[in-house]
Coordinates of C-alpha atoms in Angstrom, one line a residue:
Chain A
X1 CA -7.6 15.5 -9.1
X2 CA -9.4 13.8 -6.1
X3 CA -9.3 9.9 -5.1
X4 CA -12.2 7.8 -6.3
X5 CA -14.0 5.7 -3.6
X6 CA -12.2 2.4 -5.2
X7 CA -8.8 4.3 -4.4
X8 CA -9.9 5.4 -1.1
X9 CA -10.7 1.9 -0.2
X10 CA -7.5 0.8 -1.2
X11 CA -5.8 3.5 0.7
X12 CA -8.0 2.5 4.1
X13 CA -6.7 -1.2 3.6
X14 CA -3.1 0.1 3.6
X15 CA -3.6 2.6 6.6
X16 CA -5.4 -0.2 8.8
X17 CA -2.6 -2.7 8.6
X18 CA -0.1 0.1 8.9
X19 CA -1.6 1.5 12.2
X20 CA 0.2 0.4 15.3
X21 CA -0.3 -0.6 18.1
X22 CA -3.2 -2.6 17.0
X23 CA -3.4 -5.3 20.0
X24 CA -3.1 -9.1 18.4
X25 CA -2.9 -7.9 14.7
X26 CA -0.4 -7.7 12.1
X27 CA 0.9 -4.1 12.0
X28 CA 4.0 -2.2 10.5
X29 CA 6.0 -3.4 13.5
X30 CA 4.7 -6.9 14.0
X31 CA 4.2 -10.0 11.8
X32 CA 2.3 -13.1 12.9
X33 CA 3.7 -16.6 12.1
X34 CA 3.4 -17.0 8.3
X35 CA 1.3 -13.8 7.9
X36 CA 3.6 -10.8 7.4
X37 CA 2.8 -7.0 7.0
X38 CA 4.0 -7.3 3.4
X39 CA 1.2 -9.9 2.5
X40 CA -1.4 -7.4 3.6
X41 CA 0.2 -4.7 1.5
X42 CA 0.1 -7.2 -1.6
X43 CA -3.6 -8.2 -0.3
X44 CA -4.5 -4.4 -0.8
X45 CA -2.9 -4.2 -4.3
X46 CA -4.9 -7.3 -5.6
X47 CA -8.1 -6.1 -4.1
X48 CA -8.1 -2.8 -6.1
X49 CA -9.5 -4.2 -9.3
X50 CA -12.8 -5.7 -7.2
X51 CA -13.2 -2.2 -5.5
X52 CA -13.0 -0.5 -9.0
X53 CA -15.8 -2.7 -10.0
X54 CA -17.9 -1.9 -7.2
X55 CA -17.2 1.7 -7.8
X56 CA -18.5 1.5 -11.3
X57 CA -21.6 0.0 -10.2
X58 CA -21.1 -3.8 -10.6
X59 CA -23.2 -6.4 -8.3
X60 CA -21.8 -6.4 -5.0
X61 CA -21.6 -10.2 -5.1
X62 CA -19.1 -10.1 -8.4
X63 CA -17.4 -7.3 -7.1
X64 CA -16.5 -8.8 -3.9
X65 CA -15.5 -12.2 -5.4
X66 CA -13.1 -10.3 -7.8
X67 CA -11.6 -8.4 -4.8
X68 CA -11.2 -11.5 -2.8
X69 CA -9.6 -13.4 -5.6
X70 CA -7.1 -10.5 -6.2
X71 CA -6.4 -10.5 -2.5
X72 CA -5.6 -14.0 -2.4
X73 CA -2.8 -13.5 -5.0
X74 CA -0.2 -13.5 -2.1
X75 CA 1.5 -16.3 0.1
X76 CA 0.1 -15.3 3.3
X77 CA -3.5 -16.6 2.9
X78 CA -6.5 -14.8 3.9
X79 CA -5.5 -11.1 4.9
X80 CA -8.5 -8.9 4.3
X81 CA -11.4 -10.9 3.5
X82 CA -13.8 -9.3 6.2
X83 CA -12.6 -5.7 5.4
X84 CA -13.8 -6.3 1.7
X85 CA -17.0 -7.6 2.8
X86 CA -17.6 -4.1 4.2
X87 CA -15.6 -2.1 1.9
X88 CA -17.5 -3.3 -1.3
X89 CA -21.0 -2.2 -0.5
X90 CA -19.5 0.9 1.1
X91 CA -17.6 1.9 -2.1
X92 CA -20.9 1.2 -4.1
X93 CA -22.8 3.5 -1.5
X94 CA -20.2 6.4 -1.8
X95 CA -20.1 6.3 -5.6
X96 CA -21.3 9.8 -6.9
X97 CA -22.6 10.8 -3.2
X98 CA -21.8 10.9 0.2
X99 CA -21.5 7.8 2.1
X100 CA -24.1 7.4 4.8
X101 CA -25.5 4.7 6.9
X102 CA -29.0 5.1 4.8
X103 CA -27.0 4.9 1.3
X104 CA -25.2 1.5 2.5
X105 CA -28.4 0.2 4.0
X106 CA -30.1 0.8 0.7
X107 CA -27.0 -1.1 -1.1
X108 CA -27.3 -4.1 1.0
X109 CA -31.0 -4.2 0.8
X110 CA -30.6 -4.3 -2.9
X111 CA -28.5 -7.4 -3.0
X112 CA -29.8 -10.4 -4.8
X113 CA -29.3 -14.2 -4.9
X114 CA -26.8 -13.8 -7.4
X115 CA -24.7 -11.7 -5.1
X116 CA -24.9 -14.3 -2.6
X117 CA -23.5 -16.9 -5.2
X118 CA -20.8 -14.1 -5.7
X119 CA -20.1 -14.4 -2.0
X120 CA -19.9 -18.1 -1.8
X121 CA -17.6 -18.4 -4.8
X122 CA -15.2 -15.8 -3.1
X123 CA -14.6 -18.7 -0.5
X124 CA -13.1 -20.7 -3.3
X125 CA -10.2 -18.0 -3.5
X126 CA -8.7 -18.0 0.1
X127 CA -9.2 -19.9 3.3
X128 CA -11.2 -18.0 5.9
X129 CA -11.5 -19.1 9.4
X130 CA -15.4 -19.0 10.2
X131 CA -17.5 -21.1 12.8
X132 CA -19.6 -24.2 12.3
X133 CA -22.9 -23.3 10.5
X134 CA -26.2 -23.2 12.5
X135 CA -28.2 -26.4 13.0
X136 CA -29.9 -27.2 9.6
X137 CA -27.9 -24.9 7.5
X138 CA -25.0 -27.2 6.7
X139 CA -25.9 -27.2 2.9
X140 CA -25.1 -23.4 3.1
X141 CA -21.9 -24.0 5.0
X142 CA -19.7 -21.1 3.4
X143 CA -16.5 -23.5 3.6
X144 CA -18.0 -25.3 0.7
X145 CA -17.7 -22.3 -1.4
X146 CA -19.2 -22.5 -4.9
X147 CA -20.4 -26.1 -4.2
X148 CA -23.1 -24.6 -2.0
X149 CA -24.2 -22.2 -4.7
X150 CA -27.0 -24.5 -5.9
X151 CA -28.5 -24.7 -2.4
X152 CA -28.2 -20.9 -2.0
X153 CA -30.1 -20.6 -5.2
X154 CA -32.7 -23.1 -4.5
X155 CA -33.6 -21.4 -0.9
X156 CA -33.5 -18.0 -2.9
X157 CA -31.6 -16.3 -0.3
X158 CA -30.1 -12.8 -0.9
X159 CA -26.6 -11.7 0.2
X160 CA -28.3 -9.6 2.9
X161 CA -30.3 -12.9 4.0
X162 CA -27.0 -15.0 4.1
X163 CA -25.4 -12.3 6.1
X164 CA -28.5 -12.1 8.7
X165 CA -28.0 -15.8 9.2
X166 CA -24.3 -15.4 10.3
X167 CA -25.5 -13.0 13.3
X168 CA -24.9 -13.6 16.0
X169 CA -21.2 -14.9 15.8
X170 CA -19.9 -12.6 13.1
X171 CA -19.8 -9.0 13.6
X172 CA -18.8 -8.2 10.0
X173 CA -22.0 -9.8 9.0
X174 CA -23.8 -7.7 11.9
X175 CA -22.8 -4.3 10.2
X176 CA -24.7 -5.6 7.3
X177 CA -27.9 -5.9 9.4
X178 CA -27.1 -2.9 11.6
X179 CA -26.7 -0.3 9.0
X180 CA -22.9 -0.4 9.5
X181 CA -23.3 1.2 12.9
X182 CA -19.9 0.3 14.1
X183 CA -18.2 1.3 11.1
X184 CA -19.7 4.7 11.3
X185 CA -18.8 4.9 15.1
X186 CA -15.2 3.8 14.3
X187 CA -15.2 6.9 11.7
X188 CA -16.2 9.1 14.3
X189 CA -13.3 8.1 16.7
X190 CA -10.9 8.6 13.8
X191 CA -12.4 12.0 13.0
X192 CA -12.2 13.0 16.8
X193 CA -8.9 11.9 17.7
X194 CA -5.5 13.9 17.2
X195 CA -2.4 12.7 15.8
X196 CA -1.2 10.8 12.7
X197 CA -3.4 8.3 10.9
X198 CA -1.8 5.6 12.4
X199 CA -2.4 6.9 16.0
X200 CA -6.1 7.6 15.1
X201 CA -6.8 4.4 13.7
X202 CA -4.9 2.5 16.6
X203 CA -7.2 4.6 18.9
X204 CA -10.5 3.5 17.0
X205 CA -9.2 -0.2 17.2
X206 CA -8.9 0.0 21.1
X207 CA -12.2 1.6 21.2
X208 CA -14.0 -1.1 19.1
X209 CA -12.0 -3.6 20.8
X210 CA -13.4 -2.5 24.1
X211 CA -17.0 -2.1 22.8
X212 CA -17.7 -5.7 22.1
X213 CA -15.7 -9.1 22.1
X214 CA -14.1 -9.7 18.7
X215 CA -16.0 -12.4 17.0
X216 CA -12.9 -13.9 15.0
X217 CA -11.3 -14.4 18.5
X218 CA -14.3 -16.0 19.7
X219 CA -14.4 -18.4 16.9
X220 CA -10.8 -19.4 17.3
X221 CA -10.5 -19.2 21.0
X222 CA -14.0 -19.4 22.4
X223 CA -16.2 -16.7 24.1
X224 CA -14.3 -16.7 27.5
X225 CA -11.1 -15.3 25.6
X226 CA -12.8 -12.9 23.5
X227 CA -14.5 -11.3 26.5
X228 CA -11.3 -11.3 28.4
X229 CA -9.6 -9.4 25.7
X230 CA -12.5 -6.9 25.5
X231 CA -12.0 -6.1 29.2
X232 CA -8.4 -5.6 28.9
X233 CA -9.1 -3.1 26.0
X234 CA -11.8 -1.5 27.8
X235 CA -9.5 -0.6 31.0
X236 CA -6.8 0.7 28.5
X237 CA -9.2 2.7 26.5
X238 CA -10.9 4.2 29.7
X239 CA -7.4 5.5 30.7
X240 CA -6.9 6.9 27.3
X241 CA -3.8 4.6 27.6
X242 CA -2.5 5.4 24.0
X243 CA -1.9 8.9 25.4
X244 CA -0.9 8.3 28.9
X245 CA 0.6 4.8 28.9
X246 CA 1.8 3.9 25.5
X247 CA 3.9 1.0 27.1
X248 CA 0.7 -0.7 28.4
X249 CA -0.8 -0.9 24.9
X250 CA 2.4 -2.2 23.4
X251 CA 2.7 -4.7 26.3
X252 CA -1.0 -5.8 25.5
X253 CA -0.3 -6.0 21.8
X254 CA 2.8 -8.2 22.2
X255 CA 0.8 -10.3 24.7
X256 CA -2.0 -11.3 22.2
X257 CA 0.6 -11.8 19.5
X258 CA 2.4 -14.3 21.4
X259 CA -0.7 -16.3 22.4
X260 CA -2.1 -16.0 18.6
X261 CA -5.1 -14.1 19.6
X262 CA -5.7 -11.7 16.8
X263 CA -8.7 -9.7 16.8
X264 CA -9.2 -9.6 13.2
X265 CA -13.0 -8.6 12.9
X266 CA -12.1 -5.5 15.0
X267 CA -9.3 -4.5 12.5
X268 CA -12.1 -5.1 9.6
X269 CA -14.5 -2.4 11.5
X270 CA -11.7 0.0 11.7
X271 CA -10.7 -0.5 8.0
X272 CA -14.3 0.4 7.2
X273 CA -14.0 3.4 9.7
X274 CA -11.1 4.8 7.9
X275 CA -12.8 4.5 4.4
X276 CA -15.8 6.4 5.9
X277 CA -13.4 9.1 7.6
X278 CA -11.4 9.5 4.4
X279 CA -14.4 9.8 2.2
X280 CA -16.0 12.4 4.5
X281 CA -12.7 14.5 4.9
X282 CA -12.6 13.8 8.6
X283 CA -9.2 12.2 7.8
X284 CA -7.0 13.9 5.3
X285 CA -3.8 12.0 3.8
Chain B
X1 CA -4.6 -15.5 -10.9
X2 CA -1.2 -13.7 -11.3
X3 CA -0.2 -10.4 -10.5
X4 CA -0.4 -8.0 -13.7
X5 CA 2.7 -5.7 -14.2
X6 CA 1.1 -2.7 -13.0
X7 CA 0.0 -4.4 -9.7
X8 CA 3.6 -5.6 -9.4
X9 CA 4.7 -2.1 -9.5
X10 CA 2.4 -0.8 -7.2
X11 CA 3.5 -3.4 -4.8
X12 CA 7.0 -2.5 -5.6
X13 CA 6.2 1.1 -4.5
X14 CA 4.8 -0.2 -1.2
X15 CA 7.5 -2.7 -0.4
X16 CA 10.3 0.2 -1.2
X17 CA 8.7 2.5 1.4
X18 CA 8.1 0.0 3.8
X19 CA 11.7 -1.3 3.9
X20 CA 13.5 -0.4 6.9
X21 CA 16.2 0.9 7.7
X22 CA 16.7 2.7 4.7
X23 CA 19.1 5.7 5.9
X24 CA 17.9 9.2 5.3
X25 CA 14.6 8.1 3.8
X26 CA 10.9 7.6 4.9
X27 CA 10.4 4.2 6.0
X28 CA 7.7 2.3 8.0
X29 CA 9.6 3.4 11.3
X30 CA 10.5 7.1 10.2
X31 CA 8.6 10.0 9.0
X32 CA 10.4 13.2 7.6
X33 CA 9.2 16.6 8.5
X34 CA 5.9 17.1 6.5
X35 CA 6.6 14.0 4.6
X36 CA 5.0 10.9 6.2
X37 CA 4.9 7.1 5.7
X38 CA 1.2 7.5 4.9
X39 CA 2.0 9.9 2.2
X40 CA 3.7 7.5 0.4
X41 CA 1.1 4.9 0.7
X42 CA -1.3 7.2 -0.8
X43 CA 0.9 8.0 -3.4
X44 CA 1.2 4.4 -4.3
X45 CA -2.7 4.5 -4.4
X46 CA -3.0 7.3 -6.8
X47 CA 0.0 6.0 -9.1
X48 CA -2.0 2.9 -9.9
X49 CA -4.1 4.1 -12.9
X50 CA -1.0 5.6 -14.8
X51 CA 0.8 2.2 -14.3
X52 CA -2.4 0.4 -15.5
X53 CA -2.0 2.6 -18.5
X54 CA 1.6 1.8 -19.1
X55 CA 0.7 -2.0 -18.6
X56 CA -2.1 -1.4 -21.6
X57 CA 0.4 -0.2 -24.0
X58 CA -0.1 3.6 -23.6
X59 CA 2.6 6.0 -24.5
X60 CA 5.2 6.3 -21.8
X61 CA 4.7 10.0 -21.5
X62 CA 1.0 10.1 -20.9
X63 CA 1.1 7.0 -18.6
X64 CA 3.7 8.8 -16.7
X65 CA 1.7 12.0 -16.5
X66 CA -1.2 10.1 -15.5
X67 CA 0.7 8.4 -12.6
X68 CA 2.2 11.5 -11.5
X69 CA -1.1 13.1 -11.3
X70 CA -2.4 10.5 -9.2
X71 CA 0.6 10.2 -7.0
X72 CA 0.2 14.0 -6.3
X73 CA -3.2 13.3 -4.6
X74 CA -1.9 13.5 -1.1
X75 CA -0.8 16.4 1.1
X76 CA 2.9 15.5 1.2
X77 CA 4.2 16.6 -2.1
X78 CA 6.3 14.8 -4.2
X79 CA 6.8 11.1 -3.0
X80 CA 7.5 8.7 -5.9
X81 CA 8.3 10.8 -9.2
X82 CA 11.7 9.0 -9.7
X83 CA 10.3 5.8 -8.9
X84 CA 7.5 6.3 -11.4
X85 CA 10.0 7.6 -14.2
X86 CA 11.7 4.1 -13.7
X87 CA 8.5 2.0 -13.3
X88 CA 6.6 3.2 -16.1
X89 CA 9.0 1.9 -18.9
X90 CA 9.7 -1.0 -16.9
X91 CA 5.9 -1.9 -16.9
X92 CA 5.8 -1.5 -20.5
X93 CA 8.7 -3.8 -21.0
X94 CA 7.1 -6.4 -18.7
X95 CA 3.8 -6.4 -20.4
X96 CA 3.4 -10.0 -22.0
X97 CA 7.1 -10.7 -21.6
X98 CA 9.7 -11.3 -19.2
X99 CA 11.5 -8.0 -18.3
X100 CA 14.9 -7.8 -19.5
X101 CA 17.4 -4.8 -20.1
X102 CA 17.1 -5.0 -23.8
X103 CA 13.5 -5.1 -23.5
X104 CA 13.3 -1.8 -21.5
X105 CA 15.9 -0.2 -23.6
X106 CA 13.6 -1.0 -26.6
X107 CA 10.7 1.0 -24.9
X108 CA 13.0 4.1 -24.0
X109 CA 14.5 4.1 -27.5
X110 CA 10.9 4.1 -28.9
X111 CA 9.8 7.2 -26.8
X112 CA 8.8 10.3 -29.0
X113 CA 8.4 14.1 -28.6
X114 CA 5.0 13.6 -27.7
X115 CA 6.4 11.2 -24.5
X116 CA 8.8 14.4 -23.6
X117 CA 5.8 16.6 -23.6
X118 CA 4.0 14.0 -21.0
X119 CA 7.1 14.0 -19.0
X120 CA 7.0 18.0 -18.8
X121 CA 3.4 18.2 -18.2
X122 CA 3.8 15.7 -15.3
X123 CA 5.7 18.5 -13.4
X124 CA 2.7 20.6 -13.2
X125 CA 1.3 18.0 -10.9
X126 CA 4.0 18.1 -8.0
X127 CA 7.0 20.0 -6.9
X128 CA 10.2 18.0 -7.8
X129 CA 13.5 18.9 -6.4
X130 CA 15.8 19.3 -9.3
X131 CA 19.0 21.1 -10.2
X132 CA 19.7 24.2 -12.4
X133 CA 19.4 23.4 -16.3
X134 CA 22.8 23.1 -18.2
X135 CA 24.0 26.4 -19.9
X136 CA 21.6 27.1 -23.1
X137 CA 18.9 24.6 -21.7
X138 CA 16.9 27.2 -19.7
X139 CA 13.8 27.1 -22.1
X140 CA 14.2 23.5 -21.3
X141 CA 14.2 23.7 -17.6
X142 CA 11.7 21.0 -16.2
X143 CA 10.6 23.3 -13.6
X144 CA 8.5 25.2 -16.3
X145 CA 6.4 22.0 -16.6
X146 CA 4.0 22.4 -19.4
X147 CA 5.1 26.0 -20.3
X148 CA 8.4 24.4 -21.7
X149 CA 6.5 22.0 -24.1
X150 CA 6.5 24.3 -26.9
X151 CA 10.4 24.6 -26.7
X152 CA 10.5 20.7 -26.7
X153 CA 8.4 20.5 -29.6
X154 CA 10.4 23.1 -31.5
X155 CA 13.5 21.3 -30.9
X156 CA 12.1 17.9 -31.6
X157 CA 13.4 16.3 -28.3
X158 CA 12.4 12.8 -27.6
X159 CA 11.7 11.7 -23.9
X160 CA 15.2 9.7 -24.1
X161 CA 16.9 12.8 -25.5
X162 CA 15.5 14.7 -22.7
X163 CA 16.7 12.1 -20.0
X164 CA 20.0 11.8 -21.7
X165 CA 20.5 15.7 -21.3
X166 CA 19.9 15.4 -17.5
X167 CA 23.1 12.8 -17.2
X168 CA 25.2 13.5 -15.3
X169 CA 23.3 15.0 -12.2
X170 CA 20.3 12.7 -12.2
X171 CA 20.9 8.9 -11.8
X172 CA 17.5 8.1 -12.5
X173 CA 18.0 9.6 -15.9
X174 CA 21.1 7.9 -16.2
X175 CA 19.1 4.3 -16.0
X176 CA 17.3 5.5 -19.1
X177 CA 20.6 5.8 -20.8
X178 CA 22.5 2.8 -19.3
X179 CA 19.8 0.2 -19.8
X180 CA 18.4 0.5 -16.2
X181 CA 21.8 -1.2 -15.0
X182 CA 21.7 -0.2 -11.6
X183 CA 17.8 -1.3 -11.3
X184 CA 18.7 -4.8 -12.3
X185 CA 21.7 -4.7 -10.1
X186 CA 19.4 -3.9 -7.3
X187 CA 17.1 -6.7 -8.3
X188 CA 20.1 -9.0 -7.9
X189 CA 20.8 -7.9 -4.5
X190 CA 17.3 -8.4 -3.6
X191 CA 17.2 -12.0 -5.4
X192 CA 20.5 -12.9 -3.7
X193 CA 19.8 -11.8 -0.4
X194 CA 18.0 -13.9 2.6
X195 CA 15.3 -12.2 5.0
X196 CA 11.6 -10.7 4.7
X197 CA 11.3 -8.2 1.8
X198 CA 12.1 -5.2 4.1
X199 CA 15.4 -6.8 5.0
X200 CA 16.3 -7.7 1.2
X201 CA 15.3 -4.2 0.1
X202 CA 17.2 -2.6 2.8
X203 CA 20.4 -4.6 2.0
X204 CA 19.9 -3.6 -1.7
X205 CA 19.5 0.3 -0.8
X206 CA 22.8 0.0 1.3
X207 CA 24.5 -1.7 -1.6
X208 CA 23.2 0.9 -4.0
X209 CA 24.1 3.9 -1.7
X210 CA 27.6 2.5 -1.4
X211 CA 27.9 2.3 -5.1
X212 CA 27.5 5.9 -6.2
X213 CA 26.8 9.1 -4.7
X214 CA 23.1 9.9 -4.4
X215 CA 22.1 12.5 -7.0
X216 CA 19.1 14.0 -5.1
X217 CA 21.8 14.4 -2.1
X218 CA 24.2 16.0 -4.4
X219 CA 21.5 18.5 -5.8
X220 CA 20.4 19.5 -2.2
X221 CA 23.4 19.2 -0.1
X222 CA 26.3 19.4 -2.7
X223 CA 28.6 16.9 -3.9
X224 CA 30.7 16.5 -1.0
X225 CA 27.9 15.4 1.2
X226 CA 26.7 13.1 -1.2
X227 CA 30.3 11.5 -1.5
X228 CA 30.4 11.3 2.4
X229 CA 27.4 9.5 2.6
X230 CA 28.5 7.1 0.1
X231 CA 31.6 6.4 1.8
X232 CA 29.8 5.7 5.1
X233 CA 27.4 3.5 3.4
X234 CA 30.3 1.7 1.7
X235 CA 31.7 0.9 5.3
X236 CA 28.6 -0.3 6.6
X237 CA 28.1 -2.3 3.4
X238 CA 31.5 -4.0 3.4
X239 CA 30.9 -5.0 7.1
X240 CA 27.6 -6.8 5.6
X241 CA 26.6 -4.4 8.5
X242 CA 22.6 -5.3 8.2
X243 CA 23.4 -8.8 9.5
X244 CA 26.5 -8.2 11.8
X245 CA 25.8 -4.4 13.1
X246 CA 22.1 -3.6 12.7
X247 CA 22.4 -1.0 15.1
X248 CA 25.3 0.8 13.3
X249 CA 22.9 1.0 10.3
X250 CA 20.0 2.4 12.5
X251 CA 22.2 5.0 13.6
X252 CA 23.5 6.0 10.4
X253 CA 19.7 6.3 9.4
X254 CA 18.9 8.5 12.4
X255 CA 21.6 10.8 11.7
X256 CA 20.6 11.2 8.3
X257 CA 16.9 11.8 8.9
X258 CA 18.1 14.5 11.4
X259 CA 20.2 16.3 9.2
X260 CA 17.3 16.2 6.5
X261 CA 19.9 14.2 4.0
X262 CA 17.4 11.9 2.1
X263 CA 18.9 9.5 -0.7
X264 CA 15.7 9.7 -2.9
X265 CA 17.5 8.5 -6.0
X266 CA 19.0 5.5 -4.4
X267 CA 15.3 4.8 -3.1
X268 CA 13.9 5.2 -6.7
X269 CA 16.6 2.6 -7.8
X270 CA 15.5 0.3 -5.1
X271 CA 11.9 0.4 -5.9
X272 CA 12.9 -0.4 -9.5
X273 CA 14.8 -3.4 -8.4
X274 CA 11.9 -4.6 -6.4
X275 CA 9.8 -4.4 -9.6
X276 CA 12.2 -6.7 -11.4
X277 CA 12.9 -9.0 -8.7
X278 CA 8.9 -9.5 -8.1
X279 CA 8.7 -9.9 -11.6
X280 CA 11.3 -12.6 -12.2
X281 CA 10.2 -14.4 -9.2
X282 CA 13.4 -13.6 -7.3
X283 CA 11.1 -12.1 -4.7
X284 CA 7.9 -13.7 -3.8
X285 CA 5.1 -12.2 -1.7

């Protein structure tokens, strides 16, 4: 027996949250206030059915909505919305073939207005932290959830077009428009690193955090804080601090947690990277 | 949306392995040689489909075989065979009604020869550490896996009868013949303890370990070691050591791990207890 893409995606969710240290985020050693490690375990459990739908070829929007509704069946609030927004098209792209940038690009380019409606409906199931909509986009504010669906339909926007409108400012949406570039890059780091899955995912996290300012941090704390976090991650990443100075990374992690600065977008990218690395056999569990 | 019994069972598997400290066993802070925390996460992922079958009313034996086959899709070997042997009938008993000792007794009493055959076939999918069969039972040695099925069928043994023949010496089998007494007791400890799910499951683990010698420890290291472990757990449990002396429990955990003494049967009981506590709303995640 081999693992199905939906099973691999669920395992990626579990390995992502378990990886430690992952500065600023929940991991197996760190809870945030009101958002605990076990909420993420339950979020991964609840996500499974939506991921199965994606694996069976259901439309991306409805599979995503189902995954988010299931994820929301726990007391911690939003745990893995962004991760699922990457995993659902990746699972579709991995079904019956090898997962590639071209394959997932084909999936997102095939999304429809109905997929966009499913995406908006997903916001009814959990509270997601997002920025203000761009000028003139108020009717399409995702925080309106299913109430915005008529406006989406009227304008005939596909889910890929909705994602494109969220760039810049949301690096999960950016993956949709850039062929999942950073997800595949994270998979490369995971595949090219030694150690346990936790150590390899933690290395990919630090590398991705060093690469671009985390957009969730920018939304919650401003661009300046996001850039400061990126610079500190870059210093540590350059010194391969996970090998040479694990305490420095642990201290960075504790500092971000105590300031409530959680780079959740970077965690989403690592989750997508774990999925790709597992699917390709570059990470074996 | 609410969690289905199969989802609850998968969550119980994840919460059980995550609970720390759980002296001698893999937890979120301790790997054993060749058997890591992430193998248990993957085991929980692979178990899900068999648990779903149980929730849909499939025969216990085939649901169990499917769960074990999926659990075995990882590199660590046997991770949760015993837990699944408790969870599968519990999920059946929880489908569409409240889970009770009477309900699960009805499920196990309804098992057939075909269920027994499924149980034997499950041994083809993973290596399970079990003791020598009793005198005259060699043809029914579970280690023969599916090869023993003709002997099982010839003697017309139901799965409950197979379980009854494994008592004493296997306290997972004993649950089948004793109305899941210790599983429900563990649920009571979990429900009656304060703290995070990890802390509550760790308290239930220490309590169950103090209660009876772990039968996996007895099989691997002899009765004397199992009794020594029980006595040390009882001392710590009596002092409510998780509250008053966490370091003493951590030291006990490290000692057992270094000696390769892992009370896996006790972990299985705690997993079943987590399932019952979650189903009854005595533990909320």
